[in-house]
Coordinates of C-alpha atoms in Angstrom, one line a residue:
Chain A
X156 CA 119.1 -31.9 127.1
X157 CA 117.2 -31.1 130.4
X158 CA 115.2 -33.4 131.9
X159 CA 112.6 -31.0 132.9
X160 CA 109.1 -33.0 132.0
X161 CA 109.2 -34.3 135.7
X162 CA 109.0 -30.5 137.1
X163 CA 106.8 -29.4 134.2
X164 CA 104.4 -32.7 133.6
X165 CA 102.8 -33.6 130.5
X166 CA 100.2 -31.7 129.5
X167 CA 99.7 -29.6 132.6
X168 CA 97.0 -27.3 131.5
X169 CA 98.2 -23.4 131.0
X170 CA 97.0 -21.8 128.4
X171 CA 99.4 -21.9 125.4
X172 CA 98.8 -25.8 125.9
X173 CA 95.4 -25.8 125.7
X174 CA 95.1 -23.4 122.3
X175 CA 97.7 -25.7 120.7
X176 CA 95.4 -29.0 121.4
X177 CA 92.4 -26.7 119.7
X178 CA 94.5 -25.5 117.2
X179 CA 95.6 -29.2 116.8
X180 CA 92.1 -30.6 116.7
X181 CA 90.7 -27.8 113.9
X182 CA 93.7 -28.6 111.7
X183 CA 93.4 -32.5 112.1
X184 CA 89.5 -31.7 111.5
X185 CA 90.5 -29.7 108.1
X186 CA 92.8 -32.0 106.8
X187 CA 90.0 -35.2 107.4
X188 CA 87.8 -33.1 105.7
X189 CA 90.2 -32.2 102.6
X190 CA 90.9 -36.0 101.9
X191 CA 86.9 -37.0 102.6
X192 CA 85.3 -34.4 100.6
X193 CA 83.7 -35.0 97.6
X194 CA 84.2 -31.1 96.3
X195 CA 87.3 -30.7 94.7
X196 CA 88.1 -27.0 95.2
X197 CA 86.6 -27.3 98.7
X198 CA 89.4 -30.0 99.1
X199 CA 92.3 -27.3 98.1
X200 CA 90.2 -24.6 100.3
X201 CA 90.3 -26.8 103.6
X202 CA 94.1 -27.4 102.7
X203 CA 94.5 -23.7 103.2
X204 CA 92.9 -23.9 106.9
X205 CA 94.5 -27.3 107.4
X206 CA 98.6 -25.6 106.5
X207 CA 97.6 -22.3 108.0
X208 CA 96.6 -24.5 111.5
X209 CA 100.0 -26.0 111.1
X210 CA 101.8 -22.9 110.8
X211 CA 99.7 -21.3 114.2
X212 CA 101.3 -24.6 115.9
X213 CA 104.9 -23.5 114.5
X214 CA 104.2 -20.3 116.0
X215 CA 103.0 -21.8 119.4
X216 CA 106.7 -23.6 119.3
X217 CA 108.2 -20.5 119.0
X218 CA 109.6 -21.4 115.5
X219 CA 108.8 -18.0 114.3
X220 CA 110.4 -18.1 111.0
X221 CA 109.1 -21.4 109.7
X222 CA 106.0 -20.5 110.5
X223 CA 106.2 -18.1 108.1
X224 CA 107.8 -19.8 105.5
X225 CA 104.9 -22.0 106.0
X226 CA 102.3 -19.3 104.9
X227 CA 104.5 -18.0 101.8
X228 CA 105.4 -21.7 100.5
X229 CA 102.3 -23.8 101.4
X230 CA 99.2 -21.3 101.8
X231 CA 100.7 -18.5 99.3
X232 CA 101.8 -20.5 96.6
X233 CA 101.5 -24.6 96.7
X234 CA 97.7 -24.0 97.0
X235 CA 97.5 -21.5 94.6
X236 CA 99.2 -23.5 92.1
X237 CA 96.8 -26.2 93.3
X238 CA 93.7 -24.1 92.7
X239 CA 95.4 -22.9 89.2
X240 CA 95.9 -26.4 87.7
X241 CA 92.3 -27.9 88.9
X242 CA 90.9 -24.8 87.1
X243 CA 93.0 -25.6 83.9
X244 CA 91.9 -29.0 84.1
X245 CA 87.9 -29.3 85.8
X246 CA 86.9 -27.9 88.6
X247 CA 83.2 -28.3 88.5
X248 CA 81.4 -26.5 91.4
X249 CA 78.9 -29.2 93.4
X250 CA 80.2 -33.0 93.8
X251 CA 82.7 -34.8 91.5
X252 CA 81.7 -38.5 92.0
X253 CA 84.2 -39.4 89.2
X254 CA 87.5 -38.1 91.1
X255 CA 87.4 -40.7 93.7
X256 CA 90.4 -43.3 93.1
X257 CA 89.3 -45.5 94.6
X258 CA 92.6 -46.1 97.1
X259 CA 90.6 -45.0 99.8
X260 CA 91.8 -48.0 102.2
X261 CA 95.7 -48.3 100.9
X262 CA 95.4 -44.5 101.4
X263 CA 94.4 -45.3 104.9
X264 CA 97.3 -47.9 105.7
X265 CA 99.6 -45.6 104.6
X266 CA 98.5 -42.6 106.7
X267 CA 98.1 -44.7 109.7
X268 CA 101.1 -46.3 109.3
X269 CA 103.4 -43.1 108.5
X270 CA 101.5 -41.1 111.5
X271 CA 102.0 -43.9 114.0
X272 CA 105.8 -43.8 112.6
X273 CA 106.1 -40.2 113.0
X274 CA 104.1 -40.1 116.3
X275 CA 106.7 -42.5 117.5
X276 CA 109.5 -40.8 116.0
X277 CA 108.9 -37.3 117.5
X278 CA 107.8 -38.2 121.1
X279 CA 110.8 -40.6 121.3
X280 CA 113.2 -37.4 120.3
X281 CA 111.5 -34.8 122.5
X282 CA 109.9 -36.8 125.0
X283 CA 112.1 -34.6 127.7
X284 CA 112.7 -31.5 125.9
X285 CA 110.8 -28.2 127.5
X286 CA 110.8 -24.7 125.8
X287 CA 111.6 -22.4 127.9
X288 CA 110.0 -19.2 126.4
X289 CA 111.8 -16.8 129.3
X290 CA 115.3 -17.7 127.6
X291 CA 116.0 -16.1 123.5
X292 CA 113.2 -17.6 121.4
X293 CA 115.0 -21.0 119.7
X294 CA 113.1 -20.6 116.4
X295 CA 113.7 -17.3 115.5
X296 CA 115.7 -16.4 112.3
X297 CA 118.5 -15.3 113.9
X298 CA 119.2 -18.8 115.6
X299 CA 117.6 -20.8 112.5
X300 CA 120.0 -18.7 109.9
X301 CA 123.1 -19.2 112.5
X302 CA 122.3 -23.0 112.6
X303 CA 121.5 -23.4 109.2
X304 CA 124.4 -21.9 107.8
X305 CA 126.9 -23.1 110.5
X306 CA 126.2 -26.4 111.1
X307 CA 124.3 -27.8 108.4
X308 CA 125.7 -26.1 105.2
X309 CA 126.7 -29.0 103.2
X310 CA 123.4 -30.8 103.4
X311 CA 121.4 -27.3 102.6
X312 CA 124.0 -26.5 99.6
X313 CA 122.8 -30.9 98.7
X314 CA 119.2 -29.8 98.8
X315 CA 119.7 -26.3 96.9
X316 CA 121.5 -28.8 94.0
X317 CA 119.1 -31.2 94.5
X318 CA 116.2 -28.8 93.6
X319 CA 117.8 -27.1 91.0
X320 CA 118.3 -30.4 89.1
X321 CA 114.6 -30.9 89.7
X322 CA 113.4 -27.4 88.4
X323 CA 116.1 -28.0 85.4
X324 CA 114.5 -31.7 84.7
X325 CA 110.9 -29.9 84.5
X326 CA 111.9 -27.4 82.3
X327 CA 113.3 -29.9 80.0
X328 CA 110.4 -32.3 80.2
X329 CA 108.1 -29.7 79.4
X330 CA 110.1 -28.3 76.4
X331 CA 110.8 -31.8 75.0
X332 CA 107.1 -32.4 74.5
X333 CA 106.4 -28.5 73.4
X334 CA 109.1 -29.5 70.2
X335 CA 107.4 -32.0 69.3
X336 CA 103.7 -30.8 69.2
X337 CA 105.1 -27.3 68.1
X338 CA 105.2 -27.7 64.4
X339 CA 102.2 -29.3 64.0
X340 CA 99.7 -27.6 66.1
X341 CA 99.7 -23.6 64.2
X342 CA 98.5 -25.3 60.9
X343 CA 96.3 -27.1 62.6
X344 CA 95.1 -23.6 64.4
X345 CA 94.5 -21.6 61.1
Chain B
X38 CA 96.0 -3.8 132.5
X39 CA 97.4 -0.8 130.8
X40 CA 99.0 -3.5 128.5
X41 CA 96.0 -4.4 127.0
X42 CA 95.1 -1.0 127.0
X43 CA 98.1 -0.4 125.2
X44 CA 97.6 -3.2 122.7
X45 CA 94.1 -2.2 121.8
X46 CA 94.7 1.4 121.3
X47 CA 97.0 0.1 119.0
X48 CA 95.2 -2.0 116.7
X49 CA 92.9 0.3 117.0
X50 CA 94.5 3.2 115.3
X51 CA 95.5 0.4 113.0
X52 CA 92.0 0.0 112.3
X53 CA 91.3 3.7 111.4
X54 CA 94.6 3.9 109.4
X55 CA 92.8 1.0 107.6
X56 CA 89.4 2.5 106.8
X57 CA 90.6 5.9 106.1
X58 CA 93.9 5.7 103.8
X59 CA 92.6 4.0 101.0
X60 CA 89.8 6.0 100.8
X61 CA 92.1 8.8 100.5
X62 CA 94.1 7.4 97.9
X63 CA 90.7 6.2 96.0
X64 CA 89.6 9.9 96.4
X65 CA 93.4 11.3 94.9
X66 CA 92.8 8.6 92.1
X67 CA 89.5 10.1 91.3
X68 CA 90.8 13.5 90.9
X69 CA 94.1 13.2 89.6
X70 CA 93.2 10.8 87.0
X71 CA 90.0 13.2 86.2
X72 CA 92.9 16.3 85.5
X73 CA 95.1 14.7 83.6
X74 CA 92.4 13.0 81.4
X75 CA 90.7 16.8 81.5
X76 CA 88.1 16.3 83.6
X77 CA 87.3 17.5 86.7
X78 CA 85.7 14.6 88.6
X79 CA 83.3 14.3 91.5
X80 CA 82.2 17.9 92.2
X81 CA 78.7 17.9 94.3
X82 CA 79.0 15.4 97.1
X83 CA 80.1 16.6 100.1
X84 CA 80.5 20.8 98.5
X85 CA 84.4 21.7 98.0
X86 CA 85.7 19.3 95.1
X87 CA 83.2 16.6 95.4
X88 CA 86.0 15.0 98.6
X89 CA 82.5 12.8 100.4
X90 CA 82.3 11.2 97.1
X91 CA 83.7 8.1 98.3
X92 CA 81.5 8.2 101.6
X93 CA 78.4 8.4 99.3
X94 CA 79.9 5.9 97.1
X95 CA 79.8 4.0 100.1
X96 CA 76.6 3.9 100.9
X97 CA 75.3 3.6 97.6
X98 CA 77.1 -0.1 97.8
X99 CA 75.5 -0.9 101.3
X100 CA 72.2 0.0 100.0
X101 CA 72.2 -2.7 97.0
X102 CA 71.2 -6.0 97.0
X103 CA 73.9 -8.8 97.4
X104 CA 73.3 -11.4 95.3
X105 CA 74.6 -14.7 94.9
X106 CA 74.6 -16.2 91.4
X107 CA 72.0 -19.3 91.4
X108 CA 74.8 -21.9 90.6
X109 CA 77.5 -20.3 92.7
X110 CA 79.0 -22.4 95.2
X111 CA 77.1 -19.9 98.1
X112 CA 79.8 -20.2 101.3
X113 CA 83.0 -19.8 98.9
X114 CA 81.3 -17.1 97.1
X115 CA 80.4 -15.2 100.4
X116 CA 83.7 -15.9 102.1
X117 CA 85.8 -14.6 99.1
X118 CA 85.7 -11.0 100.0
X119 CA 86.8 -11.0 102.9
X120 CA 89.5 -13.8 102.5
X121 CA 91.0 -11.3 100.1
X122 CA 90.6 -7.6 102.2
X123 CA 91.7 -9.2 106.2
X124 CA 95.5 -10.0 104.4
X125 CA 96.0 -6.2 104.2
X126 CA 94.3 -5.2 107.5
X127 CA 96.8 -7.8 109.4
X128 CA 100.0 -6.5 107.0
X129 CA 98.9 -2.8 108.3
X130 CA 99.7 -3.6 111.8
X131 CA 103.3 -4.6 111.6
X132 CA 104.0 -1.5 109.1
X133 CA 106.3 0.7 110.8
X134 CA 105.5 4.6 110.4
X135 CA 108.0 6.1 112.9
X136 CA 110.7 5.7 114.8
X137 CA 110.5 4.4 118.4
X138 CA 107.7 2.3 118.3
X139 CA 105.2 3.9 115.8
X140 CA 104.0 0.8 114.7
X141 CA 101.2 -1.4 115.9
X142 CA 103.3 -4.4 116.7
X143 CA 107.2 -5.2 115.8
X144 CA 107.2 -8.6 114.4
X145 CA 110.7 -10.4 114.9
X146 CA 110.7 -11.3 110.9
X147 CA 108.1 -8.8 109.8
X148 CA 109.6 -9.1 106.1
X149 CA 108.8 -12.5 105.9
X150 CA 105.7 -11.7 107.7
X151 CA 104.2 -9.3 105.3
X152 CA 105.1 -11.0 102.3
X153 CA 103.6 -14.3 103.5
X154 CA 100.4 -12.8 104.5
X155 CA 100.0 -10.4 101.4
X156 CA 100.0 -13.4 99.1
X157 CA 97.3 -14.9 100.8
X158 CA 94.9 -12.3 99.7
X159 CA 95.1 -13.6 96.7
X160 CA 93.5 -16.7 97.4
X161 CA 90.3 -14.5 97.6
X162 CA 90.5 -13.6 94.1
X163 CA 90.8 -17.3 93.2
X164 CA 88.0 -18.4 95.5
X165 CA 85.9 -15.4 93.9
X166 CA 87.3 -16.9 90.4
X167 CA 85.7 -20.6 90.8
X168 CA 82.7 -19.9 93.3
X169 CA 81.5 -17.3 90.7
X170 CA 80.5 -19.8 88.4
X171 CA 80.9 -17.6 85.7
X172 CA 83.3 -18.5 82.7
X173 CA 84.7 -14.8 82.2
X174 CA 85.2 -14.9 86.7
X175 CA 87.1 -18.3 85.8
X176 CA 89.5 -16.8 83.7
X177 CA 90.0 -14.1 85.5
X178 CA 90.7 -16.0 88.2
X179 CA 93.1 -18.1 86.2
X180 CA 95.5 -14.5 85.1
X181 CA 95.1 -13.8 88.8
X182 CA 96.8 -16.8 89.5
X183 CA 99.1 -16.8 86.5
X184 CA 100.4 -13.7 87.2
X185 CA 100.9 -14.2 90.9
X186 CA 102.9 -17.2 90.5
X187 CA 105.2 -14.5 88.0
X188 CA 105.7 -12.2 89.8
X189 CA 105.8 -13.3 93.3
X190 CA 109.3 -14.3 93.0
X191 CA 111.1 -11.1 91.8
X192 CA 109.2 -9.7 94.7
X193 CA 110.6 -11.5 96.9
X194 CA 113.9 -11.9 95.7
X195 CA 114.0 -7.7 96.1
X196 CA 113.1 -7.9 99.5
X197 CA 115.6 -10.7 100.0
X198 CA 118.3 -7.9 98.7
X199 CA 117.1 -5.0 101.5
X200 CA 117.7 -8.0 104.2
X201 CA 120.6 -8.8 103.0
X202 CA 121.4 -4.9 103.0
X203 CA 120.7 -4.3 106.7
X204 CA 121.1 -7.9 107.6
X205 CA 118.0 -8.2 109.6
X206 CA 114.4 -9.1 109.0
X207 CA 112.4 -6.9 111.2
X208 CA 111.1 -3.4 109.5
X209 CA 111.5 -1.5 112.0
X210 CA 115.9 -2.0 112.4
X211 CA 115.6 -2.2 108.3
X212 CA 115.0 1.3 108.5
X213 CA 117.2 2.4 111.3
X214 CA 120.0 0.7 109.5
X215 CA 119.1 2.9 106.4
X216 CA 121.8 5.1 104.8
X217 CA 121.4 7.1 102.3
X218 CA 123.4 5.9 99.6
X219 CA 121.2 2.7 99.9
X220 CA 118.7 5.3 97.7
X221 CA 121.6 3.9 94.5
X222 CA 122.7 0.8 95.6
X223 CA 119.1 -0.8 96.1
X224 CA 117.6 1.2 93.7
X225 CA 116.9 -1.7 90.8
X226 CA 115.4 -3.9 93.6
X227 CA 113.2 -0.8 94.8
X228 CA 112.1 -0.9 90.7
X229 CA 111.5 -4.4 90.7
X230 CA 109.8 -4.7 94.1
X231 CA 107.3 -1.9 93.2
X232 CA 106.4 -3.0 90.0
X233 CA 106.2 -6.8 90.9
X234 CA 103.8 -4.9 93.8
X235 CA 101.8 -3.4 91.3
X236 CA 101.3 -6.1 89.3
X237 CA 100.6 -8.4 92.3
X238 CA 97.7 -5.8 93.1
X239 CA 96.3 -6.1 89.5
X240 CA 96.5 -2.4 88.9
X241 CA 97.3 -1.1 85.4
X242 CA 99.4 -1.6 83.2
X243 CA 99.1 -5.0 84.8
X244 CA 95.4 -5.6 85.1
X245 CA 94.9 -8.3 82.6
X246 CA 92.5 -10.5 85.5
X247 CA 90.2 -7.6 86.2
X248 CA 90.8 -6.3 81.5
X249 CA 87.1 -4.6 81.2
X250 CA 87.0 -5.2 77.7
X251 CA 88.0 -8.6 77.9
X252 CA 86.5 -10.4 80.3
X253 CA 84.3 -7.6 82.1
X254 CA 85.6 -7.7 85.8
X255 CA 87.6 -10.7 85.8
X256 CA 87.1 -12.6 89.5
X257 CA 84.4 -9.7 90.5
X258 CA 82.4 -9.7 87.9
X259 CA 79.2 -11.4 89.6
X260 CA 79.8 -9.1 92.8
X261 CA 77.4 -6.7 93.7
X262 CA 76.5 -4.3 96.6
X263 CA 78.7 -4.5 99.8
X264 CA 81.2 -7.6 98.5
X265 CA 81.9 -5.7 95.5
X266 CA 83.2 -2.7 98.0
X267 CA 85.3 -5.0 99.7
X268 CA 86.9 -6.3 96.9
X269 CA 87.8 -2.6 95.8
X270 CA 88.8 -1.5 99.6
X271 CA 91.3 -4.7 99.3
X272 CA 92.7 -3.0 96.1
X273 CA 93.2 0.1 97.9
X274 CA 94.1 -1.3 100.9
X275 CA 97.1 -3.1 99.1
X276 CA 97.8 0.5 97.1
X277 CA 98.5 1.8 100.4
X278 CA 100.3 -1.0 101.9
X279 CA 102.4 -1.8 99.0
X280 CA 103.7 2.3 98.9
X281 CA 104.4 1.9 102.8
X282 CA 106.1 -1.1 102.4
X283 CA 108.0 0.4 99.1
X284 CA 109.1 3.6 101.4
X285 CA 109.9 1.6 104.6
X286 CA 112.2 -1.3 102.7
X287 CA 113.6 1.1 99.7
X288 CA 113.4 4.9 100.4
X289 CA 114.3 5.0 103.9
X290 CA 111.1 5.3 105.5
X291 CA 111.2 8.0 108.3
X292 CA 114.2 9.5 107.4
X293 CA 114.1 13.0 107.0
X294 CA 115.0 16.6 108.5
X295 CA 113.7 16.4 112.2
X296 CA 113.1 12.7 111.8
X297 CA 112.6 12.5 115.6
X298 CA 109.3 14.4 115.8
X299 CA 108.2 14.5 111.8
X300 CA 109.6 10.6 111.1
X301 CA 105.8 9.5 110.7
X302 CA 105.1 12.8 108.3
X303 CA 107.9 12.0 106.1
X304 CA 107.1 7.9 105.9
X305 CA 103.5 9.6 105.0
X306 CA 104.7 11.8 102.5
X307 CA 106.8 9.2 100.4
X308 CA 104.0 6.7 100.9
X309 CA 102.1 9.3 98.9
X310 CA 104.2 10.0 96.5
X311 CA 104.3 6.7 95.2
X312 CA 100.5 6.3 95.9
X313 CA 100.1 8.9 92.8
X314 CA 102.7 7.5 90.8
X315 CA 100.0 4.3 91.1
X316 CA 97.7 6.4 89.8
X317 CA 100.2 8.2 87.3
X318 CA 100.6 5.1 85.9
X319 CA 97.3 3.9 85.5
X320 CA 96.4 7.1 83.4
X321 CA 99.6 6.8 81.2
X322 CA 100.3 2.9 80.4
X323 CA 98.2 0.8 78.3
X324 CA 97.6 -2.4 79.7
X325 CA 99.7 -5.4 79.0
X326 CA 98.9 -8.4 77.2
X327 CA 98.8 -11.7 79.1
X328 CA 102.2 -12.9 77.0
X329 CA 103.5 -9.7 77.8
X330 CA 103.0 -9.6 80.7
X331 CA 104.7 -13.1 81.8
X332 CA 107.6 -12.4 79.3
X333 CA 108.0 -9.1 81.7
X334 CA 108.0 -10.9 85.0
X335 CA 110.2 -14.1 83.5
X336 CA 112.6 -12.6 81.4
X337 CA 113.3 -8.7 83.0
X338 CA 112.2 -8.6 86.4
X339 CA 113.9 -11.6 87.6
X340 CA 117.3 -11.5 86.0
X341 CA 117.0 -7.7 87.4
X342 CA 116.5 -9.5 90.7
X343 CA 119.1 -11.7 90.5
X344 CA 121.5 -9.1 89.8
X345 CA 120.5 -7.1 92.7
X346 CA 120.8 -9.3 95.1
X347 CA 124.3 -10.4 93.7
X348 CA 125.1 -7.0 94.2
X349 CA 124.1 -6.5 97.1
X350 CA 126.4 -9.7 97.9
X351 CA 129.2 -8.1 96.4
X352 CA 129.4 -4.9 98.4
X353 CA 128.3 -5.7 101.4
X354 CA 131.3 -8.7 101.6
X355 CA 133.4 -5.7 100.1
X356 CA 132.5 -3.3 102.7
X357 CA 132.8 -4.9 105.6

């Protein structure tokens, strides 16, 4: 690690700097606005601008490749899954007064307290780290592949299990209950 | 200054590329559909063979009124269109069509690239869908959504076999890395990529969301005039960029005789090719039915893409 902030200084104000604090601002904006809102689907819409800001930020930290994995995953199919199960369910177009929680200020604590945490966190790590976009771009696949599958195999191959277990679990929590409703529900149909 | 120049010549011809193909290939769906259903189609506008149809076509929609329903949700409603046509104009520009540097930018992962910004389209359709407030729209918004989450994954599970294959994500080396025994080897994932492209565009035989008969126009039904062209310039905008992709990722793109000087006449040609294969199959396929439909994505596509890509494994550990 370089201790190059000292020559560079925080927040010196070229221009990649100053579209990632706007960038930063409209998807801080969104994502107030997706847990204030009293429109559900609005909600999942500014989700989409709040993710896609995040994934312009990726690409302002060179990370390339997430940034993109960010678009498929989050905007491409989390939300879409999002928007299919509030249509299955209600999505009525106008306010829905009922769909508050009412966990408004627990919801609050825990934001506050996991942003200050992360806040902390991340400018503790990289207080002194500087990305130097002149030298081969850190977050491209290339390097993101070469690290992920050199270095950190075993915890990636742990995740991969861990997932599959979960997708496994779902399958059979869904099919459990289909069993039992399954002989019943034809009669009732005809 | 010649670089921005450069970059705005670019996007640019990107631009024309975008407003002319798909009128081309809505123009060849006209006609061939009309000759192998024994028509002729349009005749009179423009003189020879009716070919300003689409132009006139295109004014006609400018000239109607837009309306929005009276309990639409009026911003989502208005926004829809154009969340669902911009995917395809931005997926246009990292196409490549020749070799050195026909294309309007090289993107370091472009794979990854086009397939995350060609499923955000979607979200138009869905948008469309609710802000409609139309029960037949909601549905249709519903298969939409239903049959993306199907078939998005052998989709990308193909692609993830022609990476593995040239062992790069950019387009561009993807095709310079092409041999031509790729043509068998990846020819399964070129099946399933195509036809998890055609259904992600809604076209038939997989065009239970937009089913006439069912549920009118699906997502569009309450669109009229100018949004109602853009939703059908998206579907031939993603006709044309799904062939392009098919040809650059699976049939070698500008390889050819002469590929030097003619490389962007033969990506053209193959993109055509399977352009009227879109259409062939429109005219010959009834559509599916919505448990068909999933049962094909689930329980064919995917294993087919699972296999592919374990091929693909296998040989290229084999061979190298």
């Amino acid at each position: 690690m370089i201790l190059t902030a000292e020559a560079n200084g925080f927040l010196s104000p070229n221009g990649v700097e100053i579209v990632f604090l706007l960038v930063g601002v409209v998807t801080l904006g969104a994502a107030v606005i997706t847990v204030t809102t009293r429109q559900l689907v609005h909600a999942a819409l500014w989700l989409v601008v709040a993710l896609g800001g995040l994934a312009v930020e990726y690409l302002l930290l060179t990370a390339e490749f997430i940034a993109w994995v960010q678009v498929l995953i989050y905007v491409g199919s989390v939300v879409v899954l999002l928007l299919f199960g509030l249509m299955l369910t209600r999505a009525p177009i106008g306010r829905s007064p009922d769909a508050d929680s009412e966990n408004r200020w627990v919801a609050l604590a825990v934001a506050l307290a996991a942003a200050a945490t992360l806040v902390t966190v991340v400018a503790d790590a990289f207080r002194s780290t500087w990305i130097d976009l002149d030298r081969s771009v850190q977050g491209s696949p290339e390097v993101t592949g070469e690290s992920l599958f050199r270095h950190w195999v075993l915890p990636f191959e742990a995740l991969s299990v861990l997932l599959l277990a979960a997708l496994v679990g779902a399958i059979t929590l869904s099919r459990r209950r289909g069993a039992d409703d399954a002989p019943a529900s034809p009669k009732q149909e005809r | 200054m010649s670089d921005v120049l450069e970059v705005a010549l670019r996007l640019l011809a990107v631009l024309a590329a975008f407003l002319v193909l798909p009128l081309l290939v809505g123009q060849a769906e006209h006609k061939a559909m009309a000759h192998m259903q024994g028509r002729l189609g349009p005749m009179y506008a423009g003189g020879f063979h009716g070919w300003a149809q689409l132009i006139a076509d295109g004014v006609k929609f400018a000239q109607k009124e837009d309306i929005v329903p009276a309990g639409a949700d009026r911003r989502v409603f208005q926004l829809a269109p154009a969340v669902a046509l911009l995917p395809y104009l931005v997926v246009l520009i990292v196409l490549p069509v020749g070799p050195n540097g026909f294309v309007g930018q090289v993107v370091d992962a472009g794979l990854f690239f086009v397939l995350a910004v060609m499923g955000v389209g979607v979200l138009g359709s869905l948008m469309a869908g609710w802000a409609s407030a139309n029960k037949f729209s909601l549905l249709g918004g519903l298969r939409t959504a239903a049959q993306l989450m199907a078939y998005e994954l052998p989709m990308l599970l193909a692609a993830a076999s022609v990476a593995m294959a040239a062992g790069t994500l950019s387009l561009p080396l993807i095709v310079e890395e092409f041999e031509w025994w790729w043509l068998p080897w990846q020819a399964v994932g070129g099946l399933v990529f195509f036809t998890a492209g055609l259904a992600e565009l809604q076209r038939p035989p997989f065009d239970m969301p937009v089913a006439d008969s069912e549920i009118i126009f699906g997502a569009y039904t309450e669109y009229t005039g100018l949004r109602f062209a853009l939703f059908l310039l998206a579907e031939y905008a993603g006709i044309v960029v799904l062939c392009l992709l098919t040809t650059v990722l699976f049939l070698g793109g500008w390889h050819g005789p002469w590929s030097d000087s003619l490389g962007w006449l033969w990506t053209l040609l193959k993109g055509t090719a399977l352009a009227f294969v879109v259409i062939w199959l429109r005219t010959s396929y009834p559509r599916l039915r919505e448990d068909q439909l999933q049962r094909f994505a689930w329980t064919v596509l995917i294993p087919l893409a699972l296999a592919q890509i374990a091929l693909t494994g296998v040989v290229r550990v084999v061979a190298q």
